Every structure is written in C-alpha cells, then in structure tokens.
Coordinates of C-alpha atoms and ligand atoms in Angstrom, one line a residue:
M1 CA 113.6 42.6 68.5
A2 CA 110.4 44.3 68.0
R3 CA 110.2 47.9 68.4
L4 CA 107.5 50.0 70.3
T5 CA 106.1 53.1 68.8
L6 CA 105.6 55.9 71.1
T7 CA 101.6 55.3 70.2
A8 CA 102.1 51.9 71.0
L9 CA 104.0 52.1 74.5
M10 CA 101.3 54.4 75.6
T11 CA 98.5 52.3 74.7
L12 CA 100.1 49.6 76.3
L13 CA 100.9 51.9 79.7
A14 CA 97.5 52.9 79.5
L15 CA 96.3 49.0 79.3
N16 CA 98.0 48.1 81.9
G17 CA 96.4 50.9 84.3
L18 CA 99.5 52.8 84.4
S19 CA 99.5 56.9 82.4
F20 CA 102.1 58.4 80.7
G21 CA 103.5 61.4 82.5
Q22 CA 102.4 63.3 85.3
D23 CA 98.7 64.0 84.0
K24 CA 96.1 62.7 81.3
D25 CA 95.8 65.4 78.9
Q26 CA 94.8 64.5 75.5
G27 CA 94.8 66.1 72.6
K28 CA 98.0 68.4 71.3
P29 CA 99.6 70.9 72.9
W30 CA 98.0 74.5 73.4
T31 CA 99.3 76.7 70.8
A32 CA 97.6 80.5 69.4
K33 CA 95.5 79.8 66.8
P34 CA 96.4 81.7 63.7
E35 CA 93.4 83.4 63.3
V36 CA 93.4 84.4 67.1
I37 CA 96.7 85.9 67.1
E38 CA 95.6 88.4 63.5
K39 CA 92.6 89.4 64.8
F40 CA 94.9 91.2 67.9
E41 CA 97.5 92.3 65.7
S42 CA 94.5 94.5 63.7
R43 CA 92.9 95.3 66.8
R44 CA 96.1 96.2 69.3
G45 CA 98.9 96.3 67.3
D46 CA 102.5 97.1 68.7
F47 CA 102.2 94.1 70.9
I48 CA 103.7 90.8 70.9
Y49 CA 101.6 87.9 69.9
R50 CA 103.7 85.6 68.4
E51 CA 106.6 83.3 70.2
S52 CA 108.8 84.1 67.2
K53 CA 109.0 88.1 68.5
V54 CA 109.6 87.1 71.9
P55 CA 112.5 88.6 73.6
E56 CA 115.6 86.3 75.0
Y57 CA 115.3 86.4 78.7
Q58 CA 116.8 85.0 81.6
L59 CA 114.6 84.3 84.6
P60 CA 116.6 85.1 87.8
D61 CA 117.3 82.0 89.7
P62 CA 114.3 82.2 92.8
L63 CA 117.0 80.5 94.9
M64 CA 119.8 82.6 94.7
T65 CA 120.2 85.8 97.2
T66 CA 121.0 89.1 96.2
S67 CA 124.5 88.5 97.6
G68 CA 124.8 85.7 95.3
S69 CA 124.6 82.8 97.7
R70 CA 122.4 79.7 96.8
V71 CA 119.8 78.6 98.9
T72 CA 119.7 74.6 99.8
T73 CA 117.3 74.2 102.3
P74 CA 113.7 75.1 103.4
Q75 CA 114.7 76.7 106.6
E76 CA 117.1 79.2 104.9
W77 CA 114.2 79.9 102.7
M78 CA 111.8 81.0 105.0
R79 CA 113.9 82.7 107.3
T80 CA 116.0 84.7 105.0
R81 CA 115.4 84.2 100.8
R82 CA 111.7 84.3 101.0
P83 CA 111.3 87.9 103.4
E84 CA 114.2 88.9 100.9
L85 CA 112.0 88.1 97.7
L86 CA 109.0 89.6 99.4
Q87 CA 110.6 92.9 100.2
L88 CA 112.1 93.2 96.6
F89 CA 108.1 92.5 95.1
R90 CA 107.4 94.9 97.4
D91 CA 109.3 97.7 96.9
T92 CA 109.5 97.2 92.8
V93 CA 105.9 96.2 91.8
Y94 CA 103.4 96.4 94.6
G95 CA 104.0 98.5 97.3
N96 CA 104.5 98.3 101.2
R97 CA 101.6 98.2 102.9
P98 CA 101.2 100.9 105.6
D99 CA 103.1 100.0 109.3
V100 CA 100.2 101.5 111.4
D101 CA 98.2 100.3 114.4
Y102 CA 94.5 99.8 113.8
K103 CA 91.4 97.6 114.8
M104 CA 89.1 95.9 112.4
S105 CA 85.4 95.1 113.5
Y106 CA 82.7 93.3 111.7
Q107 CA 79.1 94.2 111.6
V108 CA 76.1 91.4 110.4
L109 CA 73.7 94.1 108.3
E110 CA 71.5 90.9 107.5
E111 CA 71.3 87.3 107.7
K112 CA 69.0 85.0 105.7
T113 CA 68.6 80.9 106.6
G114 CA 67.4 78.3 104.7
L115 CA 68.8 79.2 101.4
F116 CA 69.7 76.9 98.7
E117 CA 66.8 74.2 99.7
G118 CA 68.0 74.4 103.3
K119 CA 71.5 74.5 102.8
A120 CA 73.4 77.5 103.5
V121 CA 73.3 80.6 105.6
G122 CA 74.0 83.9 103.7
R123 CA 74.8 87.4 105.7
S124 CA 75.5 90.7 104.0
M125 CA 78.9 91.7 106.4
Q126 CA 80.4 95.0 107.2
A127 CA 84.3 95.2 107.6
T128 CA 85.2 98.1 109.1
V129 CA 88.7 99.5 110.0
T130 CA 89.7 101.9 112.8
I131 CA 92.5 104.4 113.7
G132 CA 91.6 106.3 116.3
D133 CA 88.8 108.4 115.7
R134 CA 88.5 107.9 112.2
S135 CA 87.4 104.6 110.2
Y136 CA 86.7 103.2 106.9
S137 CA 84.2 100.4 106.3
Y138 CA 83.8 98.2 102.9
P139 CA 80.9 95.1 102.7
F140 CA 81.0 91.6 102.2
T141 CA 78.7 89.0 101.1
L142 CA 78.7 85.5 103.2
F143 CA 77.7 82.2 102.2
I144 CA 78.4 79.1 104.4
P145 CA 76.8 75.4 104.0
T146 CA 75.2 74.5 107.3
K147 CA 74.8 70.7 106.6
A148 CA 78.5 70.1 107.5
K149 CA 79.4 68.1 110.6
K150 CA 83.0 69.1 110.1
P151 CA 84.4 72.8 109.9
V152 CA 84.5 73.3 105.9
P153 CA 87.3 74.9 103.9
A154 CA 86.4 78.3 101.9
V155 CA 87.1 80.7 99.2
I156 CA 87.4 84.2 99.5
H157 CA 86.3 86.0 96.3
I158 CA 87.6 89.1 94.7
N159 CA 85.3 91.1 93.0
N160 CA 86.5 93.1 90.2
R161 CA 83.2 93.7 88.4
Y162 CA 80.6 94.7 91.0
F163 CA 79.3 94.4 94.1
L164 CA 77.1 90.8 94.5
S165 CA 74.8 91.6 97.3
M166 CA 73.2 88.8 99.2
D167 CA 70.0 89.3 97.7
K168 CA 71.1 89.2 93.9
V169 CA 72.9 86.2 94.6
I170 CA 69.9 84.4 96.2
E171 CA 68.1 85.6 93.1
E172 CA 70.1 84.5 90.3
H173 CA 73.4 82.0 89.7
D174 CA 76.5 84.4 88.7
P175 CA 79.1 82.4 87.0
F176 CA 81.6 85.4 87.8
W177 CA 80.2 83.9 91.7
P178 CA 78.7 80.6 91.5
V179 CA 77.7 80.5 95.3
R180 CA 75.5 77.6 94.7
T181 CA 78.0 75.6 93.2
L182 CA 80.6 76.3 96.1
I183 CA 77.7 75.7 98.7
D184 CA 76.7 72.4 96.9
R185 CA 80.7 70.9 96.5
G186 CA 80.6 72.5 100.2
Y187 CA 82.7 75.6 100.9
A188 CA 81.7 78.9 102.1
T189 CA 82.3 81.9 100.4
A190 CA 82.6 85.5 100.8
S191 CA 83.1 88.3 98.1
F192 CA 83.7 91.6 98.3
H193 CA 84.3 94.4 95.1
T194 CA 87.4 95.7 94.9
S195 CA 86.1 99.6 94.2
D196 CA 84.5 99.2 98.1
V197 CA 87.9 98.9 99.4
C198 CA 90.0 101.1 96.7
P199 CA 88.0 102.9 93.9
D200 CA 89.1 101.4 90.2
K201 CA 90.3 104.3 88.8
K202 CA 93.6 106.4 88.3
D203 CA 92.2 109.4 90.7
G204 CA 90.6 107.5 92.8
Y205 CA 93.4 107.6 95.8
E206 CA 91.5 109.6 98.1
E207 CA 88.1 107.9 98.4
G208 CA 90.0 104.9 99.3
V209 CA 91.5 102.7 102.0
R210 CA 95.0 103.7 101.1
A211 CA 94.4 107.7 101.8
F212 CA 92.4 106.6 105.0
F213 CA 95.6 105.3 106.4
A214 CA 97.9 108.0 105.1
D215 CA 95.1 110.2 106.5
G216 CA 95.1 111.9 103.4
K217 CA 98.7 112.6 102.7
P218 CA 99.8 111.1 99.2
P219 CA 101.4 107.8 98.4
E220 CA 105.2 107.7 98.8
D221 CA 106.7 106.2 95.6
K222 CA 107.3 102.6 97.6
A223 CA 103.6 102.7 99.9
W224 CA 101.2 100.4 98.6
R225 CA 98.6 100.5 95.3
S226 CA 95.7 99.2 94.7
L227 CA 96.6 95.5 93.8
S228 CA 98.2 95.1 97.5
A229 CA 95.5 97.2 99.2
W230 CA 92.3 95.2 97.5
G231 CA 94.5 91.9 99.0
W232 CA 94.8 93.6 102.4
A233 CA 90.9 93.5 102.0
G234 CA 90.8 89.8 101.3
S235 CA 93.2 88.9 104.7
R236 CA 90.3 91.2 106.8
I237 CA 88.1 88.8 105.4
L238 CA 90.0 85.9 106.4
D239 CA 90.7 87.0 109.8
H240 CA 86.6 87.4 110.3
L241 CA 86.3 83.7 109.2
E242 CA 88.8 82.6 111.8
T243 CA 87.0 83.3 114.3
L244 CA 84.0 81.4 112.6
K245 CA 83.4 77.8 114.4
E246 CA 81.8 76.4 111.0
I247 CA 85.3 77.3 108.9
D248 CA 88.5 75.7 108.9
S249 CA 90.7 78.4 108.3
S250 CA 93.4 76.4 107.4
R251 CA 92.0 75.7 104.3
V252 CA 91.1 79.0 102.8
A253 CA 91.6 80.0 99.2
I254 CA 91.5 83.5 97.6
V255 CA 90.3 83.9 93.8
G256 CA 90.8 86.6 91.7
H257 CA 90.0 87.1 88.0
S258 CA 92.1 89.6 85.5
R259 CA 93.0 92.5 87.9
G260 CA 91.4 90.4 90.7
G261 CA 93.5 87.5 90.2
K262 CA 97.0 89.6 89.9
T263 CA 95.5 90.3 93.4
S264 CA 95.0 87.3 94.8
L265 CA 98.2 85.6 93.7
W266 CA 99.9 89.2 95.5
A267 CA 97.3 88.7 98.6
A268 CA 98.9 85.1 99.0
C269 CA 102.3 86.1 99.3
E270 CA 101.6 88.7 101.4
D271 CA 99.3 86.5 103.9
Q272 CA 100.9 83.3 104.4
R273 CA 97.5 82.0 106.0
F274 CA 95.6 81.4 102.3
A275 CA 96.3 77.8 101.7
I276 CA 95.6 78.2 97.5
G277 CA 96.6 81.5 95.5
Y278 CA 94.2 81.2 92.4
S279 CA 94.7 83.6 89.5
N280 CA 91.6 83.2 86.2
N281 CA 93.3 85.0 83.8
S282 CA 95.7 87.4 85.3
G283 CA 98.3 88.0 82.8
C284 CA 100.8 90.9 83.4
G285 CA 101.7 91.8 86.9
G286 CA 99.6 88.7 87.7
A287 CA 101.1 84.9 86.3
A288 CA 102.3 85.9 82.8
L289 CA 106.6 86.3 82.9
S290 CA 107.2 90.2 82.3
R291 CA 110.2 89.6 80.2
R292 CA 108.7 87.5 77.6
A293 CA 106.6 91.3 76.8
Y294 CA 104.0 88.8 74.6
G295 CA 100.6 90.7 74.9
E296 CA 100.3 93.4 77.9
T297 CA 103.8 94.6 78.8
V298 CA 105.0 96.3 82.0
A299 CA 105.5 100.1 80.0
R300 CA 101.4 99.6 78.5
I301 CA 99.9 98.5 82.0
T302 CA 101.7 100.8 84.3
S303 CA 100.2 103.7 81.6
S304 CA 96.7 102.4 82.0
F305 CA 96.4 102.2 85.1
P306 CA 99.2 104.0 87.4
H307 CA 97.3 103.3 90.4
W308 CA 97.7 99.5 90.9
F309 CA 101.4 99.1 91.1
C310 CA 104.1 101.0 92.7
P311 CA 105.9 103.8 90.6
P312 CA 109.4 101.3 90.6
F313 CA 107.5 99.1 88.5
A314 CA 107.1 101.6 85.6
D315 CA 110.5 102.2 85.3
Y316 CA 111.1 98.6 84.2
G317 CA 108.8 99.2 81.1
G318 CA 111.5 98.1 78.2
R319 CA 114.2 97.1 80.2
E320 CA 111.6 94.1 81.6
N321 CA 115.4 91.6 81.4
E322 CA 116.3 93.9 84.7
L323 CA 113.5 93.6 87.0
P324 CA 115.2 92.3 90.3
V325 CA 112.1 90.0 90.0
D326 CA 109.7 88.1 87.6
Q327 CA 106.1 86.3 87.9
H328 CA 107.2 83.0 88.5
E329 CA 108.9 84.2 92.0
I330 CA 105.1 84.6 93.1
F331 CA 104.8 81.3 93.0
A332 CA 108.2 80.6 94.9
L333 CA 106.5 83.3 97.4
L334 CA 103.4 80.7 97.8
V335 CA 105.4 77.3 98.5
P336 CA 104.3 75.2 100.4
R337 CA 101.3 75.9 99.6
A338 CA 99.3 75.8 96.6
A339 CA 98.7 77.3 93.2
Y340 CA 95.7 77.3 90.9
V341 CA 96.6 79.1 87.3
T342 CA 93.8 79.5 84.5
S343 CA 94.0 80.8 81.1
A344 CA 91.5 81.0 78.1
D345 CA 92.2 80.6 74.5
E346 CA 91.9 83.5 73.1
D347 CA 93.4 85.6 75.9
L348 CA 96.5 86.9 74.5
W349 CA 96.4 90.0 75.9
A350 CA 97.5 88.0 79.4
D351 CA 100.1 85.7 77.5
P352 CA 98.7 82.4 78.5
R353 CA 102.1 80.1 77.7
G354 CA 103.9 83.3 79.8
E355 CA 100.9 82.3 82.8
Y356 CA 101.8 78.8 82.4
L357 CA 105.8 79.1 82.2
S358 CA 105.7 80.9 85.0
V359 CA 104.4 77.7 87.2
V360 CA 107.1 75.9 85.7
A361 CA 109.7 77.9 86.8
S362 CA 109.1 77.9 90.4
K363 CA 109.5 74.2 90.4
P364 CA 113.5 74.3 92.2
V365 CA 111.3 76.0 95.3
F366 CA 108.4 73.5 95.2
E367 CA 111.4 71.0 95.0
L368 CA 113.5 72.3 98.0
F369 CA 110.5 71.5 100.0
G370 CA 109.7 68.2 98.6
K371 CA 106.7 69.7 97.1
K372 CA 105.7 67.9 93.4
S373 CA 104.4 70.7 91.0
I374 CA 104.8 71.3 87.4
G375 CA 107.4 71.0 85.6
N376 CA 106.7 69.9 82.3
S377 CA 107.4 73.0 79.5
T378 CA 104.9 71.8 77.0
M379 CA 101.9 73.1 77.6
P380 CA 98.5 70.8 78.2
A381 CA 96.5 71.2 75.8
L382 CA 92.9 72.9 75.2
N383 CA 90.4 72.0 77.9
S384 CA 92.9 69.1 80.1
P385 CA 93.4 70.4 83.4
R386 CA 97.2 69.5 84.7
H387 CA 97.3 69.2 88.5
V388 CA 100.9 67.9 89.6
G389 CA 101.1 68.4 93.4
N390 CA 101.0 71.5 94.6
T391 CA 100.0 73.2 91.3
G392 CA 97.3 73.0 88.9
Y393 CA 96.8 74.7 85.7
H394 CA 94.0 75.2 82.8
I395 CA 93.4 76.9 80.0
R396 CA 89.7 76.7 78.0
T397 CA 88.4 77.1 75.0
G398 CA 86.7 81.2 74.9
G399 CA 88.2 84.4 76.0
H400 CA 89.2 86.3 78.9
G401 CA 86.5 86.0 81.6
L402 CA 85.4 83.4 84.7
E403 CA 83.5 81.2 83.9
Q404 CA 81.3 77.9 85.8
Q405 CA 84.2 76.0 83.7
D406 CA 86.8 77.3 85.3
W407 CA 84.9 77.4 89.1
D408 CA 84.5 74.0 88.4
W409 CA 88.1 72.4 87.8
F410 CA 89.5 74.7 89.9
L411 CA 87.1 73.3 92.5
D412 CA 88.1 69.8 91.3
F413 CA 91.8 71.6 92.0
A414 CA 91.0 72.4 95.7
D415 CA 89.3 69.3 96.2
G416 CA 92.2 67.7 95.9
Q417 CA 94.3 69.6 98.0
F418 CA 91.9 69.9 100.6
K419 CA 91.2 65.9 100.4
K420 CA 87.5 66.6 100.1
Ligands
GCU1 C1 92.6 95.3 81.1 C2 94.5 95.4 81.5 C3 94.5 93.6 82.5 C4 93.3 93.4 83.1 C5 92.1 93.6 82.9 C6 91.0 93.1 83.6 O1 92.4 94.6 80.0 O2 94.8 95.5 80.6 O3 95.8 93.5 83.0 O4 93.7 91.9 83.5 O5 91.7 94.9 81.9 O6 91.1 93.4 85.0 O7 90.1 92.8 82.9

C-alpha cells in the first residue's frame, strides 16, 4: 500500500481546497532567535529568556471553583464562577473600583466635518465625572465615519504614550492610532491618554482620578490602581458612544499597547459590553502567564511600577505558583466574547510564548460556551495571523510597538467577528 508523507498529504488536501488544521500558517512555528536571546541576556540579565530555564508550573483550572467544584454549564459560569474569578483578580492583581455614586457628562469642545476626503467627522471631547460639588475631567478625541448607511462598529484606543488631539490626527498619520485606516475600514474610533486619567508615575496618585474618588485619602491595599482606573476611563467613553446613533455599541473593541494592553484586557473583564479585548505586546500583568516568569516577572513589575497593581500582587513575586489566578483566566473572563493578542519577535521582555499559551489555556471556557478558540499549543509562524473562532493571535517581525501591521491584522480579525 502506498504511504503518504505528511507533506504529500498536506499538498493533496490543499489541492482539494481543504486546509490542514484550523488555520493557514506557513513556515515554521515561532521560536526566539538565539541572537535576540543573547541581546536580552547581555542587557537585562537576571531574567529568563530561554525555554529550558522556565520553571515547572501548573496553571489553575479556570473551571474549578475555590470550593473545589467544577463548573459544567454556561449559566453556572456566569452566575457563580465568573464573579468569583473576577473578584479574585480584583483582590489580588488590579484592585477594586470604588463603590461611590457619580455622574458623567460629556462636552464637545470642537467639531470638524468633512475630514479625510469627506468621510468623517472629528470631535475634541471632554469627559467629566462629578461627585457632589467636585469634578474631574479628561479629554478624548473621537472620529466617526459619515458615509455609512448603518450604525458602525467602534474601537476605543488607550494611548499610554501621548495625547493625540483632533488637529494632530488630521495633520499627520500616526500608526500608533491610525485613524485614517480605521475610518477607511468603517470604524468609529476614540482615544484618550492614560496620564490624563491617572499620571503614569509612582507618585502621581494625588493628581489622578483615584484620589478624586477617594477625596484625597490614601488608597487601601485592595483599592484600584492605575491600570484599573485607565480601563474605567475607557468604559466611560463607551457610555458616551452608546448615546450616539451612528455607532453600534454592541460592536466595540478596546485596544491598548503594552501597559495599555494590560489595561484593555482588564477593562474588558470589568465591562462585559466590550465585544473584543485586544492586547498588543502586553506581557507581564497582561496576556503573559505569570507562572512562566519569562522576561519581566511579578517581582520586577511590581517594584518598577507599584502604581499599576494593588499591593497583594507584589506578595507573589518569586512564588507565582501560589497565585490564586493566572493570566489565562483573563481570557476566560472575556468568554463568550472575543480576544485578540499580539506579540513581537524581538519583544522577549513580554514573553511572546507566554502570551500565546495564555490564550490556549482559556480554551475550556470557550468550549463550555460552545465557542471555538485557539487550542494548538504550537505557536504560529512569524507574521502568520492565527484566527480560530473567538480568538486571534499574531507575532510580528520587529520589536515592542503597536504598528500599522498590527492594526491591519487586528482589523481583519475584528471584521470577522463583526461580520463586516
Ligand atoms: C515597561 C514594563 C512593561 C510595559 C512597558 C510599556 O517595559 O516593564 O511591563 O508593558 O514598559 O508599557 O511600554
């Protein structure tokens, strides 16, 4: 009997119009290049950049409750396990948002029409939160396509680098927030700068919205930290988008890079209205599994950036195996919605493999809901986006950054989710 080699079998399947597996990756699965590993080891030693050095670990089972029973239905997940898991993350990692009544209001500071060859309207906006007679404001910039016949999907972008005003966006294309691309592809989009909500520095508490909520009192150990506050600000922009008839608020993605990517994921855990959480190169405290301790570790991130996470997280530095949660459960909290994750070839600090495996490890929860998701623990090849059901992932050539290519591939995924 003739034997078929694997390559021959794949060619045969391809000739018959069938693809082998669930995606169409080409090339070899990604692995870190030896020269990149060496570069990291020489510049930022003391951390792990080799798979052979990753400690043994066992991930918590997202479907197992703290009392030891296993969740078997979507209803049980939503009613009991999801709230329990969310609370574990709040108490251990990101902190609890304040339970205080407040009002929001939104002001259009300036509007420009006929932008980008008549395809969009732009607005300089201000969001204001009011408690009693005190208020706190932060700016955001909004663009809406004007030629659409039906309400459009939208992308909320968390800018952890700088504030992009309406005029700056009109003057110059910035791939960190490529408004023109978004408009051309039929999306409305809004962006705000993290530091306008909470200054991104160790000693910025007093000037930010967290101190405003606490009326100047110092934060308790389990109170929210900056990542949660930035995510909260994204949700308040979504509140505004919900009031605009041009926008379909059931199709809104939240996007962030690096610390902004840690924020976008957590924002989508706290706020189930976000249809897609997209984390770009988010690494430790974002998409990457803490237990791998590859690249940036819990000990390092909590000492360099103590204002991002609540203090209990720091206690797990060096004993990640004891964490009651790990970052794959962030994706579990997004179920049955969608998640998109990216890595970059030279961004070993963010642990590309840990970011990928985290998505894979959330699969049992997608399955519980009858949703497809990435389950192949072998990574895709470089520059070969993998989309399976409600999850998508790519690893791009180059280093840490949110680039035009990341956006283009993300929007392909979003188009698929939103059936555009
Ligand atoms: C630092 C930090 C990362 C973070 C990154 C960024 O490198 O260690 O955790 O993601 O800054 O936000 O750019």
